[in-house]
PDB file of C-alpha atoms in Angstrom:
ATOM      1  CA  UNK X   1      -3.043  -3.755  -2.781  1.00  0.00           C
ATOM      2  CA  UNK X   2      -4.865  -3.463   0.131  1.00  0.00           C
ATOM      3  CA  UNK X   3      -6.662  -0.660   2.096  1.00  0.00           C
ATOM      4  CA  UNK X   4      -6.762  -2.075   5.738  1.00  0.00           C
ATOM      5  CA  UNK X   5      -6.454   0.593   8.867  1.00  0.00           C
ATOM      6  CA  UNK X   6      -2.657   1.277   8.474  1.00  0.00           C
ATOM      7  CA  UNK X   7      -2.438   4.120  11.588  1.00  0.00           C
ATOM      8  CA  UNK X   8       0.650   6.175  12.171  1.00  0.00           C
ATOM      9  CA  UNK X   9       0.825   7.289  15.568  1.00  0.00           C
ATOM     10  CA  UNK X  10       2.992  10.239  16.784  1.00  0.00           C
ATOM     11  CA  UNK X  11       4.642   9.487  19.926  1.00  0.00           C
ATOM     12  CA  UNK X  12       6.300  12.967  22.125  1.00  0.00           C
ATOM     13  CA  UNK X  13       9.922  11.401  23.996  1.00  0.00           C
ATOM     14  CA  UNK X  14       9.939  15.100  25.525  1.00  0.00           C
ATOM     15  CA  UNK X  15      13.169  16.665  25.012  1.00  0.00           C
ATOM     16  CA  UNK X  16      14.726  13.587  22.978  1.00  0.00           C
ATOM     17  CA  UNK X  17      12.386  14.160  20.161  1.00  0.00           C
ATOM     18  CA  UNK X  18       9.518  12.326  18.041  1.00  0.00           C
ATOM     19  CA  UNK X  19       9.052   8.963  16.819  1.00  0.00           C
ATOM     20  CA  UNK X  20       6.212   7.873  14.058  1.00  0.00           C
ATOM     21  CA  UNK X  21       5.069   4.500  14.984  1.00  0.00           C
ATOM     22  CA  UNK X  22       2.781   2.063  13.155  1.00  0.00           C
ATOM     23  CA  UNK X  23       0.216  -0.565  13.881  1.00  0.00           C
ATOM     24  CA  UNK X  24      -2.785  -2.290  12.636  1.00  0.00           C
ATOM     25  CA  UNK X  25      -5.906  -3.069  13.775  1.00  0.00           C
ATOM     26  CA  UNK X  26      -5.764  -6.760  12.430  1.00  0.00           C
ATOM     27  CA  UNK X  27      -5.431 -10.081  14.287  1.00  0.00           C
ATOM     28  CA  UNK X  28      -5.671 -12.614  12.145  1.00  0.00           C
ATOM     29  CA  UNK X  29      -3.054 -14.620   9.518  1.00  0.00           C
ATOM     30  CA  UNK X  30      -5.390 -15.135   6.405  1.00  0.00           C
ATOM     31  CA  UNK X  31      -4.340 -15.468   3.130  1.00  0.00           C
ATOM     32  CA  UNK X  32      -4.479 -12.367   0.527  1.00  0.00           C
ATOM     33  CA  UNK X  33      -4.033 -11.942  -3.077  1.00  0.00           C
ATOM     34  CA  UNK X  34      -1.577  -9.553  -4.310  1.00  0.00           C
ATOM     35  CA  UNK X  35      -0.662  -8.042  -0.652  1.00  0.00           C
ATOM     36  CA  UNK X  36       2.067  -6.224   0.171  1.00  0.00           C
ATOM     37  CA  UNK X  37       3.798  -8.006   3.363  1.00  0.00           C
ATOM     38  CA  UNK X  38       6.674  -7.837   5.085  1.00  0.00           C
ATOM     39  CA  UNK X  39       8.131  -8.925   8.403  1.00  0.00           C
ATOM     40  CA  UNK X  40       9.223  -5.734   9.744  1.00  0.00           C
ATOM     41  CA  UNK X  41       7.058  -2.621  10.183  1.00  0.00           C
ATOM     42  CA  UNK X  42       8.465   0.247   9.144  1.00  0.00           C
ATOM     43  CA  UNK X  43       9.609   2.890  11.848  1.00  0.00           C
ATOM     44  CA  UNK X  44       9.982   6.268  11.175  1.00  0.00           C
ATOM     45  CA  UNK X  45      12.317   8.023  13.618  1.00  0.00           C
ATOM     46  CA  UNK X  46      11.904  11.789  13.280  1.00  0.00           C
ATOM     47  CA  UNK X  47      15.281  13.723  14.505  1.00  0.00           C
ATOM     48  CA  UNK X  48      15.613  11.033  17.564  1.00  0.00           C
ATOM     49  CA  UNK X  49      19.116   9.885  17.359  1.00  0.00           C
ATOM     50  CA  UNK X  50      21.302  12.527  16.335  1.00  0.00           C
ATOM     51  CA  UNK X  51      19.848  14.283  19.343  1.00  0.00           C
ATOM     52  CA  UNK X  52      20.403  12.439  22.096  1.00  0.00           C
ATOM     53  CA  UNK X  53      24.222  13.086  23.356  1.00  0.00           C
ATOM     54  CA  UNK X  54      24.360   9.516  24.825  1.00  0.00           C
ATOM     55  CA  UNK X  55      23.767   7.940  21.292  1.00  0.00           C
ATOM     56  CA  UNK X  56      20.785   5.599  20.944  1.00  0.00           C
ATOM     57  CA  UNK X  57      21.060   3.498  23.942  1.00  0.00           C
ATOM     58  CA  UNK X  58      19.674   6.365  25.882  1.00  0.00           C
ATOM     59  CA  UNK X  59      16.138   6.562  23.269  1.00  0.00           C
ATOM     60  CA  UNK X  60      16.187   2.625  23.578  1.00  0.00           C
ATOM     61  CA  UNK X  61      15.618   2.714  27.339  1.00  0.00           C
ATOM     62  CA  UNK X  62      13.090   4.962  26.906  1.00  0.00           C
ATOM     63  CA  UNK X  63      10.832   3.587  24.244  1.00  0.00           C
ATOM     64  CA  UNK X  64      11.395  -0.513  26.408  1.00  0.00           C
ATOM     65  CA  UNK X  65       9.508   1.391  29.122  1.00  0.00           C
ATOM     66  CA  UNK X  66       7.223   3.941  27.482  1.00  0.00           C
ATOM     67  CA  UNK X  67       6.322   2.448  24.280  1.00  0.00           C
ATOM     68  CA  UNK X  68       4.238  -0.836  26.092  1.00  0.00           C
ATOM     69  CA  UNK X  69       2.213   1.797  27.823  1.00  0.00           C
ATOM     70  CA  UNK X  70       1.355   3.791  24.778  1.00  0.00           C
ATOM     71  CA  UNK X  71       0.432  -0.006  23.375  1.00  0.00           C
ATOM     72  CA  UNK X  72      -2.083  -0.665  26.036  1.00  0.00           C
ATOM     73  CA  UNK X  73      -4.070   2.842  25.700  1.00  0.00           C
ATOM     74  CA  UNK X  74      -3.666   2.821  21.766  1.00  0.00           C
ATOM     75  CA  UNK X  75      -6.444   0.223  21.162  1.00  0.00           C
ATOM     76  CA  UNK X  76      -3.560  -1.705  19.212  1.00  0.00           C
ATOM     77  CA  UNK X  77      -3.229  -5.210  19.091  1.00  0.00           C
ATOM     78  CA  UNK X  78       0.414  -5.402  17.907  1.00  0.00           C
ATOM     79  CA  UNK X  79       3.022  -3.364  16.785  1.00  0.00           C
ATOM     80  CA  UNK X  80       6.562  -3.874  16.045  1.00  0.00           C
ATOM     81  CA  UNK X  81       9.046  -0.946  16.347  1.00  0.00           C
ATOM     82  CA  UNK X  82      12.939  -1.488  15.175  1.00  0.00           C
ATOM     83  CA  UNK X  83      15.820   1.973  16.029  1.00  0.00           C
ATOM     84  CA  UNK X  84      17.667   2.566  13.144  1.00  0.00           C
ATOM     85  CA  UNK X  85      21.242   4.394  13.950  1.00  0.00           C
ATOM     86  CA  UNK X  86      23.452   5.077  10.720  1.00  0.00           C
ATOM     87  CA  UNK X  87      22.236   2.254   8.469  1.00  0.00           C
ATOM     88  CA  UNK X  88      22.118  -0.562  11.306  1.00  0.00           C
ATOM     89  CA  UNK X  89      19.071  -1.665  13.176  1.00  0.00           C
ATOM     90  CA  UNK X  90      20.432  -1.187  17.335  1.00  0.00           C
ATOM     91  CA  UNK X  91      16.786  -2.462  18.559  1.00  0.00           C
ATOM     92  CA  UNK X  92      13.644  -4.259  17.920  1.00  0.00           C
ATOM     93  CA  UNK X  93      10.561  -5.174  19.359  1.00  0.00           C
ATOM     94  CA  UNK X  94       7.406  -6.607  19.228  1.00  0.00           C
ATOM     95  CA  UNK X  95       4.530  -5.493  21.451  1.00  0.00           C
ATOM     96  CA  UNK X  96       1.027  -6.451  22.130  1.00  0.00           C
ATOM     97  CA  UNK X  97      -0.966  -9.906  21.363  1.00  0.00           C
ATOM     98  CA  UNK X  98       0.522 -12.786  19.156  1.00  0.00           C
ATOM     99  CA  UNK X  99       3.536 -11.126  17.611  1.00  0.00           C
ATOM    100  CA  UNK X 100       7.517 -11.063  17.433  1.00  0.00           C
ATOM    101  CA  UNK X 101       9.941  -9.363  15.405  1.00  0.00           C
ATOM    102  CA  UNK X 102       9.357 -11.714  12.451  1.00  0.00           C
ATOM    103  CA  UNK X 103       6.096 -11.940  12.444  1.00  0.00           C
ATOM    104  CA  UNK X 104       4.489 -10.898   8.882  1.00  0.00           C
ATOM    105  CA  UNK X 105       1.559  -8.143   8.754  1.00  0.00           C
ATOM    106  CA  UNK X 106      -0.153  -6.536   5.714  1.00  0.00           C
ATOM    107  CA  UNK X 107       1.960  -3.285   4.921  1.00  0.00           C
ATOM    108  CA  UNK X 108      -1.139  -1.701   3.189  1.00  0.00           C
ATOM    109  CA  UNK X 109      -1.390   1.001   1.459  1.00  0.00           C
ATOM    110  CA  UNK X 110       2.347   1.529   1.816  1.00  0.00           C
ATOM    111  CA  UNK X 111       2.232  -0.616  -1.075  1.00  0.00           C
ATOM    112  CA  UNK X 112       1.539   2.560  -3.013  1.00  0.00           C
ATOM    113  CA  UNK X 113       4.998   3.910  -2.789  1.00  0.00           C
ATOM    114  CA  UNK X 114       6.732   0.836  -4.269  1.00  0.00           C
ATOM    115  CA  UNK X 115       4.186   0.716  -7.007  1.00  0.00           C
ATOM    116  CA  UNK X 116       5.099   3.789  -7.756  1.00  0.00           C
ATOM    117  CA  UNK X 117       9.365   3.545  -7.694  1.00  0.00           C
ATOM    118  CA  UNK X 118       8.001   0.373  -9.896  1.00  0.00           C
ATOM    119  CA  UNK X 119       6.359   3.085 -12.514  1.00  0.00           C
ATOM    120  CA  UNK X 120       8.882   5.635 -12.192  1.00  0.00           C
ATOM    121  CA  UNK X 121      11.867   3.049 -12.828  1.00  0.00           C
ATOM    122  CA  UNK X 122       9.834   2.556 -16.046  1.00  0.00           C
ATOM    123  CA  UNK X 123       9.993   5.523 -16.905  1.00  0.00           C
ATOM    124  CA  UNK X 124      13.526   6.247 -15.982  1.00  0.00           C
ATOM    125  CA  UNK X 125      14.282   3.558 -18.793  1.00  0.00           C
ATOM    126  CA  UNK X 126      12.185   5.249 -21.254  1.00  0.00           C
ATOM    127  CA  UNK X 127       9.078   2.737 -21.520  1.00  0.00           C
ATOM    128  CA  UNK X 128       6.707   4.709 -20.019  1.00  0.00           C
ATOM    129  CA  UNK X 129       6.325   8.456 -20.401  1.00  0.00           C
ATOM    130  CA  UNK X 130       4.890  10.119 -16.983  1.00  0.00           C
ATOM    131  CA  UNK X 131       2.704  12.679 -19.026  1.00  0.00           C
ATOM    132  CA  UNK X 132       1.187   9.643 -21.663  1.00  0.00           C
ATOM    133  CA  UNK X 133      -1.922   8.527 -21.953  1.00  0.00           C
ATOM    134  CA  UNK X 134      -2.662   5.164 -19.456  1.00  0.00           C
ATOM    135  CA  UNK X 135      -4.277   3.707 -22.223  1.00  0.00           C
ATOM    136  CA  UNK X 136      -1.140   3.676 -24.516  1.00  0.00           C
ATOM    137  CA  UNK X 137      -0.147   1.108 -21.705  1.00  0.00           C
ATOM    138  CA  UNK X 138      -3.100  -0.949 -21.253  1.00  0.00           C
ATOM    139  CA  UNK X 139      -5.592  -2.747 -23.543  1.00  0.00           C
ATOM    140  CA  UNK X 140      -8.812  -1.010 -22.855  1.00  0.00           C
ATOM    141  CA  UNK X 141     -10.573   2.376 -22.481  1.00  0.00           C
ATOM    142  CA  UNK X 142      -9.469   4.456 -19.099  1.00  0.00           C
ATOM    143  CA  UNK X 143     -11.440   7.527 -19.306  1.00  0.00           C
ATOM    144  CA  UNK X 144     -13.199   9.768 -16.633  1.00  0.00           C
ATOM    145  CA  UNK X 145     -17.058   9.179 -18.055  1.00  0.00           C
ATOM    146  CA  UNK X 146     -17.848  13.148 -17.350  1.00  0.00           C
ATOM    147  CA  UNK X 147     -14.456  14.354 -18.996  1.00  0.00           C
ATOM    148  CA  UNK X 148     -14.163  11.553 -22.198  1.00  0.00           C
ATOM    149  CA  UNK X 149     -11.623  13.511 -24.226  1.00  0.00           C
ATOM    150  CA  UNK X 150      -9.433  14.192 -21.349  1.00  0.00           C
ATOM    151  CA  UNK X 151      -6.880  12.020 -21.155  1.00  0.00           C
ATOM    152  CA  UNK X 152      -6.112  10.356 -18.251  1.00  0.00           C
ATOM    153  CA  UNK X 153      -1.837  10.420 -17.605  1.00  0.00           C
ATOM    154  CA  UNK X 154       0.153   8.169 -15.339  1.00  0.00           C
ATOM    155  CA  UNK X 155       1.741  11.291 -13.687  1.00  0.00           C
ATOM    156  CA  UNK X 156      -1.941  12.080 -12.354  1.00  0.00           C
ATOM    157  CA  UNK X 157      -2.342   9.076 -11.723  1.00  0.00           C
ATOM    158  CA  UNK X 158       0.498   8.703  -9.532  1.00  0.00           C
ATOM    159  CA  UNK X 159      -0.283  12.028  -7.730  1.00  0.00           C
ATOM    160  CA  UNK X 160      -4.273  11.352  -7.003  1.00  0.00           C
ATOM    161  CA  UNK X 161      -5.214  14.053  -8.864  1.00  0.00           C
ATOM    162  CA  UNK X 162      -6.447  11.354 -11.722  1.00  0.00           C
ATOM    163  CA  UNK X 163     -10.616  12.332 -10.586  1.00  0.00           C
ATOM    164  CA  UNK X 164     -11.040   8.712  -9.476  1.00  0.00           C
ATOM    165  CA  UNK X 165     -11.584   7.550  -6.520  1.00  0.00           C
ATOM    166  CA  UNK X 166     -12.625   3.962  -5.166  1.00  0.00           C
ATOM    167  CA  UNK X 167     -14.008   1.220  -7.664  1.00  0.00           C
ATOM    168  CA  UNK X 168     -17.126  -0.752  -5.832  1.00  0.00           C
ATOM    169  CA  UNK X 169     -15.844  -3.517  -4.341  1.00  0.00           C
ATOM    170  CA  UNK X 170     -12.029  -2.715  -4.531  1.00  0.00           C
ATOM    171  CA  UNK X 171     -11.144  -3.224  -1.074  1.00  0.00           C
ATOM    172  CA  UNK X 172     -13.182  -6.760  -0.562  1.00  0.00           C
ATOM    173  CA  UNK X 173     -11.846  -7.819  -3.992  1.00  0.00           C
ATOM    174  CA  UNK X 174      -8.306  -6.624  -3.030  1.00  0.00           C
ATOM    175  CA  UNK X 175      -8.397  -8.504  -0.177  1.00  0.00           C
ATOM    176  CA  UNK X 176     -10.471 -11.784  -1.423  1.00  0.00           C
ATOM    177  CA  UNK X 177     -13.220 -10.701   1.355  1.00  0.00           C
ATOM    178  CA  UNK X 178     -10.532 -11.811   4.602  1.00  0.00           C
ATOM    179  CA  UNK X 179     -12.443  -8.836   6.383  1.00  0.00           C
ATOM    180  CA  UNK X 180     -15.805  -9.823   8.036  1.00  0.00           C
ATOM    181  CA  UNK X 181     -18.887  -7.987   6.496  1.00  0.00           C
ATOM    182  CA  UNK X 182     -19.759  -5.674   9.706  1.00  0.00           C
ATOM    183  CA  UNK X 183     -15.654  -3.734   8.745  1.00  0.00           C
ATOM    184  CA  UNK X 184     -16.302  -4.065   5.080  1.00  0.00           C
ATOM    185  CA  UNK X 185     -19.003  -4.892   2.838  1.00  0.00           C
ATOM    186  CA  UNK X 186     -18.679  -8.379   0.940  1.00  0.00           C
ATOM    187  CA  UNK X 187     -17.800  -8.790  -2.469  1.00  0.00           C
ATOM    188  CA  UNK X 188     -20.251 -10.338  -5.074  1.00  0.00           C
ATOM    189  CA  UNK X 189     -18.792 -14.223  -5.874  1.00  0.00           C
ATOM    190  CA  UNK X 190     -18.314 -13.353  -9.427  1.00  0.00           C
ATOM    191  CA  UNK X 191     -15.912 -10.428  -9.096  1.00  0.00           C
ATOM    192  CA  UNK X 192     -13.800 -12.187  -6.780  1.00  0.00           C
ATOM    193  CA  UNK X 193     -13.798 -14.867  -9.433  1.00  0.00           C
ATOM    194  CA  UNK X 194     -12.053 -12.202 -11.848  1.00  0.00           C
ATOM    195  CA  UNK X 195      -8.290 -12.055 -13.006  1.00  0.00           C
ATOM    196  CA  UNK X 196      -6.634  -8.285 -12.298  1.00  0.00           C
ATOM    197  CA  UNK X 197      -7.509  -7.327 -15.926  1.00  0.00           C
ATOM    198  CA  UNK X 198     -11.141  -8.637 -15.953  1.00  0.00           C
ATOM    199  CA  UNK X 199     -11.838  -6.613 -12.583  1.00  0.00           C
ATOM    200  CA  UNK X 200     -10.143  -3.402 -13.802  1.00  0.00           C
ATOM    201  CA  UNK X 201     -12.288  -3.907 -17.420  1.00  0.00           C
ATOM    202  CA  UNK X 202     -15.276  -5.058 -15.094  1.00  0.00           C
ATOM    203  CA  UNK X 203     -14.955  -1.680 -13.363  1.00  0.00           C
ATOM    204  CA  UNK X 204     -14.315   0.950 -15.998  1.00  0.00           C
ATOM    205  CA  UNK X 205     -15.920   0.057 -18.816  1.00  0.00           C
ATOM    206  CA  UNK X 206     -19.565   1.535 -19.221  1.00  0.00           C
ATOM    207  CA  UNK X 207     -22.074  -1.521 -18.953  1.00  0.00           C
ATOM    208  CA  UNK X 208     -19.506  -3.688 -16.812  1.00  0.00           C
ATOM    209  CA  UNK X 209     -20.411  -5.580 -13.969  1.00  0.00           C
ATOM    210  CA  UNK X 210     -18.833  -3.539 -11.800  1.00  0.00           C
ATOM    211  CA  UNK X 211     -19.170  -0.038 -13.106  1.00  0.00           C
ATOM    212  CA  UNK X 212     -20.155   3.121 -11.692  1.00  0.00           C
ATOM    213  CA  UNK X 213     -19.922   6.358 -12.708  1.00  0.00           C
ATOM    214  CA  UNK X 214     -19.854   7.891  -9.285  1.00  0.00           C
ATOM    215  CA  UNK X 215     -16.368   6.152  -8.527  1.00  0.00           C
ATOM    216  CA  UNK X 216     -15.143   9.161 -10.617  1.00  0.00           C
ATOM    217  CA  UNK X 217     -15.051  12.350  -8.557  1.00  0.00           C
ATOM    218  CA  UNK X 218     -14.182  15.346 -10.499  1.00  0.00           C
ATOM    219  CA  UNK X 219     -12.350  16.206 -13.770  1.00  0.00           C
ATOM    220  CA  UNK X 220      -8.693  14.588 -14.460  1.00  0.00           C
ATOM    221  CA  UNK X 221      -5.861  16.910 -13.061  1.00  0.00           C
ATOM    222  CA  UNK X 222      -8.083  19.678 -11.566  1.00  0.00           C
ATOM    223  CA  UNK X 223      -7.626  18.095  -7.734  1.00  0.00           C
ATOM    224  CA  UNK X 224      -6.189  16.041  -5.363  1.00  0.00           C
ATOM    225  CA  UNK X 225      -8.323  13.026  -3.697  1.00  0.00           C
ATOM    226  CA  UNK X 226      -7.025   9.917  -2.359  1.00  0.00           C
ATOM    227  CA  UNK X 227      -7.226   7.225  -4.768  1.00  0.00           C
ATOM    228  CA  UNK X 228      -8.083   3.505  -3.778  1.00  0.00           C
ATOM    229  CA  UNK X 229      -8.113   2.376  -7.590  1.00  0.00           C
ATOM    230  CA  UNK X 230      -5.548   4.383  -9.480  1.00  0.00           C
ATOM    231  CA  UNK X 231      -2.918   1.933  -7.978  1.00  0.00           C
ATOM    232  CA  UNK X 232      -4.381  -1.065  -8.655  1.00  0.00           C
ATOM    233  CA  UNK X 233      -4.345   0.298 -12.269  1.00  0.00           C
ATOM    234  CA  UNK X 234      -0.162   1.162 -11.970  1.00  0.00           C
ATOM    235  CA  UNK X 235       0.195  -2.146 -10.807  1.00  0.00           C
ATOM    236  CA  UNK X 236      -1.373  -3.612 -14.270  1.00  0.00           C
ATOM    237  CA  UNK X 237       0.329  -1.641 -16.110  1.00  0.00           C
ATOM    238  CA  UNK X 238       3.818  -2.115 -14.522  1.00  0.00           C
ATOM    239  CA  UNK X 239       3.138  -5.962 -15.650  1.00  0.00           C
ATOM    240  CA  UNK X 240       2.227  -4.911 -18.566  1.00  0.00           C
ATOM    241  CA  UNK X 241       5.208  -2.663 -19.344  1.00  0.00           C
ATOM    242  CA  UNK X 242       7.518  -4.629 -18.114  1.00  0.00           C
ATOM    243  CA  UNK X 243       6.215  -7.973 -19.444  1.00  0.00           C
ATOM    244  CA  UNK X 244       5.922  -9.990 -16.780  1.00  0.00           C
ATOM    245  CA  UNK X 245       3.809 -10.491 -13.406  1.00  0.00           C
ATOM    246  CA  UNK X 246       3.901  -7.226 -11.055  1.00  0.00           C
ATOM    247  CA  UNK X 247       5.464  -9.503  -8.283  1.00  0.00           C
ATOM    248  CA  UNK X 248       8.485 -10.812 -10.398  1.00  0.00           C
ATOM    249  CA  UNK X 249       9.298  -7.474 -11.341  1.00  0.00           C
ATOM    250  CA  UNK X 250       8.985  -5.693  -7.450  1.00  0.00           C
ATOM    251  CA  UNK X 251      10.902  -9.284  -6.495  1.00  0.00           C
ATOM    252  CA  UNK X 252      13.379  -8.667  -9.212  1.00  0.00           C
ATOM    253  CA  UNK X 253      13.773  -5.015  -9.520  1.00  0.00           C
ATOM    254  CA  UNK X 254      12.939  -3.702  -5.750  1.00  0.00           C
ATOM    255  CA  UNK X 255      13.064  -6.179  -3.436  1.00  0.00           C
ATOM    256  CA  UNK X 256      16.323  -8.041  -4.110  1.00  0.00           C
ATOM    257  CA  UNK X 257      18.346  -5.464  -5.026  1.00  0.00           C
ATOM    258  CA  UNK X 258      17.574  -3.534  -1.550  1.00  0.00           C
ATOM    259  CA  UNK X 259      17.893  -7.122   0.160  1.00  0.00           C
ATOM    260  CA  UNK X 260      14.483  -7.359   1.403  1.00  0.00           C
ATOM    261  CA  UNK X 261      14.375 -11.180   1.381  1.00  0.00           C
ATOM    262  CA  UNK X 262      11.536 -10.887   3.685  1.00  0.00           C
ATOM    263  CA  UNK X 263       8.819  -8.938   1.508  1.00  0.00           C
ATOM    264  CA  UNK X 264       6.208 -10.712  -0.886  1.00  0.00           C
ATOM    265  CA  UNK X 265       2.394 -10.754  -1.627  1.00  0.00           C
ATOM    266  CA  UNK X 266       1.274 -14.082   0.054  1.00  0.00           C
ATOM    267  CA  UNK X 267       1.271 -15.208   3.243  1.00  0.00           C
ATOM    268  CA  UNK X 268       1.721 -18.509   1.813  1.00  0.00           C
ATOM    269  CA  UNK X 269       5.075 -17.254   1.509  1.00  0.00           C
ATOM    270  CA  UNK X 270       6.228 -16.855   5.191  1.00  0.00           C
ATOM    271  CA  UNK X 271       4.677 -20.582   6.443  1.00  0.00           C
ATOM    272  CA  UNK X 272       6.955 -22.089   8.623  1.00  0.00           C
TER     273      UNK X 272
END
């Protein structure tokens, strides 16, 4: 999973309604390790269609002419925007540098919400219980150092509220350092060297190499904070769970089924 700067960006049409646009502030085609990807950014259309008495075509005109200006003052290199109208995409595009309507970008932390339809189909079939103790899942300790007897659920965390917050190193490791030093800081050549399980183990046990106390925030289930690690942490277990690698069972479980033949984790995947 990945942390880069995913940006949603609300857009006025005037009297024709909203649109929710995405982009990223990325340029490059690197190779990443266990990255969400797919070849369409996902547009969210807010109460545009249905309100426009002409039917989409109308909205279409408008965002060809409007949305390359917004481009060009966003500070975005690329973007690509797609109309949905009762189940059937009526228009795409790609805008800004080095793009097109296929072209594959990291989907970032919008990973998070297939991770967790991944946990909650789980649980759905009885193999994980949402109010259980992680550690009945995994095969080492996952407890808050401040709060040791509290147990630390999936539901939490699921819903951020789990008291931790961002492992040292997560993002770079996440990543495999693609990100140049002066965005984000470098990771050490031994942690990138690390399976999924040794990093998690590296980062939550007391005494590992990549521990610290201060990635943990306040006590389990008491508040909400945005959690960089607690997915990374789902993700494990969903392999774990299901007994076999997280990508087979998002290939095999979420992405075929909703025919999204062109989603993976590598960009190794999408060379032409």
């Amino acid at each position: 999973m990945i942390e880069c700067q995913l940006v949603l960006q609300k857009y006025e049409l005037g009297s024709q309604g909203v649109i929710m646009f995405a982009y990223l502030f990325m340029k490059n085609g690197k190779r990443w390790l266990q990255i969400l990807l797919s070849s369409c950014l996902v547009l969210l259309c807010v109460g545009c269609l249905d309100t426009v008495p002409r039917g989409p075509a109308s909205l279409v005109a408008k965002l060809d002419a409007e949305l390359p200006i917004a481009v060009a003052s966003g500070n975005s290199p690329s973007i690509q925007v797609a109309v949905v109208h009762r189940d059937q995409i009526v228009w795409s595009q790609a805008l800004g540098e080095n793009t097109s309507v296929n072209h594959v970008y990291m989907n970032a932390s919008v990973q998070k919400m297939f991770t967790a339809v991944a946990v909650l189909q789980l649980v759905e079939r009885g193999l994980v219980d949402l109010d259980g103790d992680v550690q009945e899942y995994v095969p080492f300790t996952v407890r808050h150092p401040g709060f040791p007897e509290t147990p630390i659920t999936v539901r939490v965390l699921l819903a951020h509220r789990s008291g931790l917050a961002e492992f040292p190193h997560q993002f770079a490791w996440d990543t495999e350092c693609t990100f140049s030093p002066q965005y984000r800081p470098s990771c050490p050549d031994h942690l990138l060297a690390m399976s999924h399980e040794e990093f998690l183990i590296a980062s939550l046990m007391p005494g590992g190499s990549n521990y610290n106390q201060r990635a943990w925030v306040f006590e389990p289930g008491k508040e909400y904070h945005y959690s960089v690690s607690a997915y990374p942490l789902l993700r494990y277990l969903v392999g774990q769970v299901a007994g076999q690698s997280y990508a087979e069972y998002m290939t095999e479980h979420i992405f075929d089924p909703l025919g999204m033949t062109s989603s993976g984790f590598s960009a190794d995947e999408f060379l032409e």
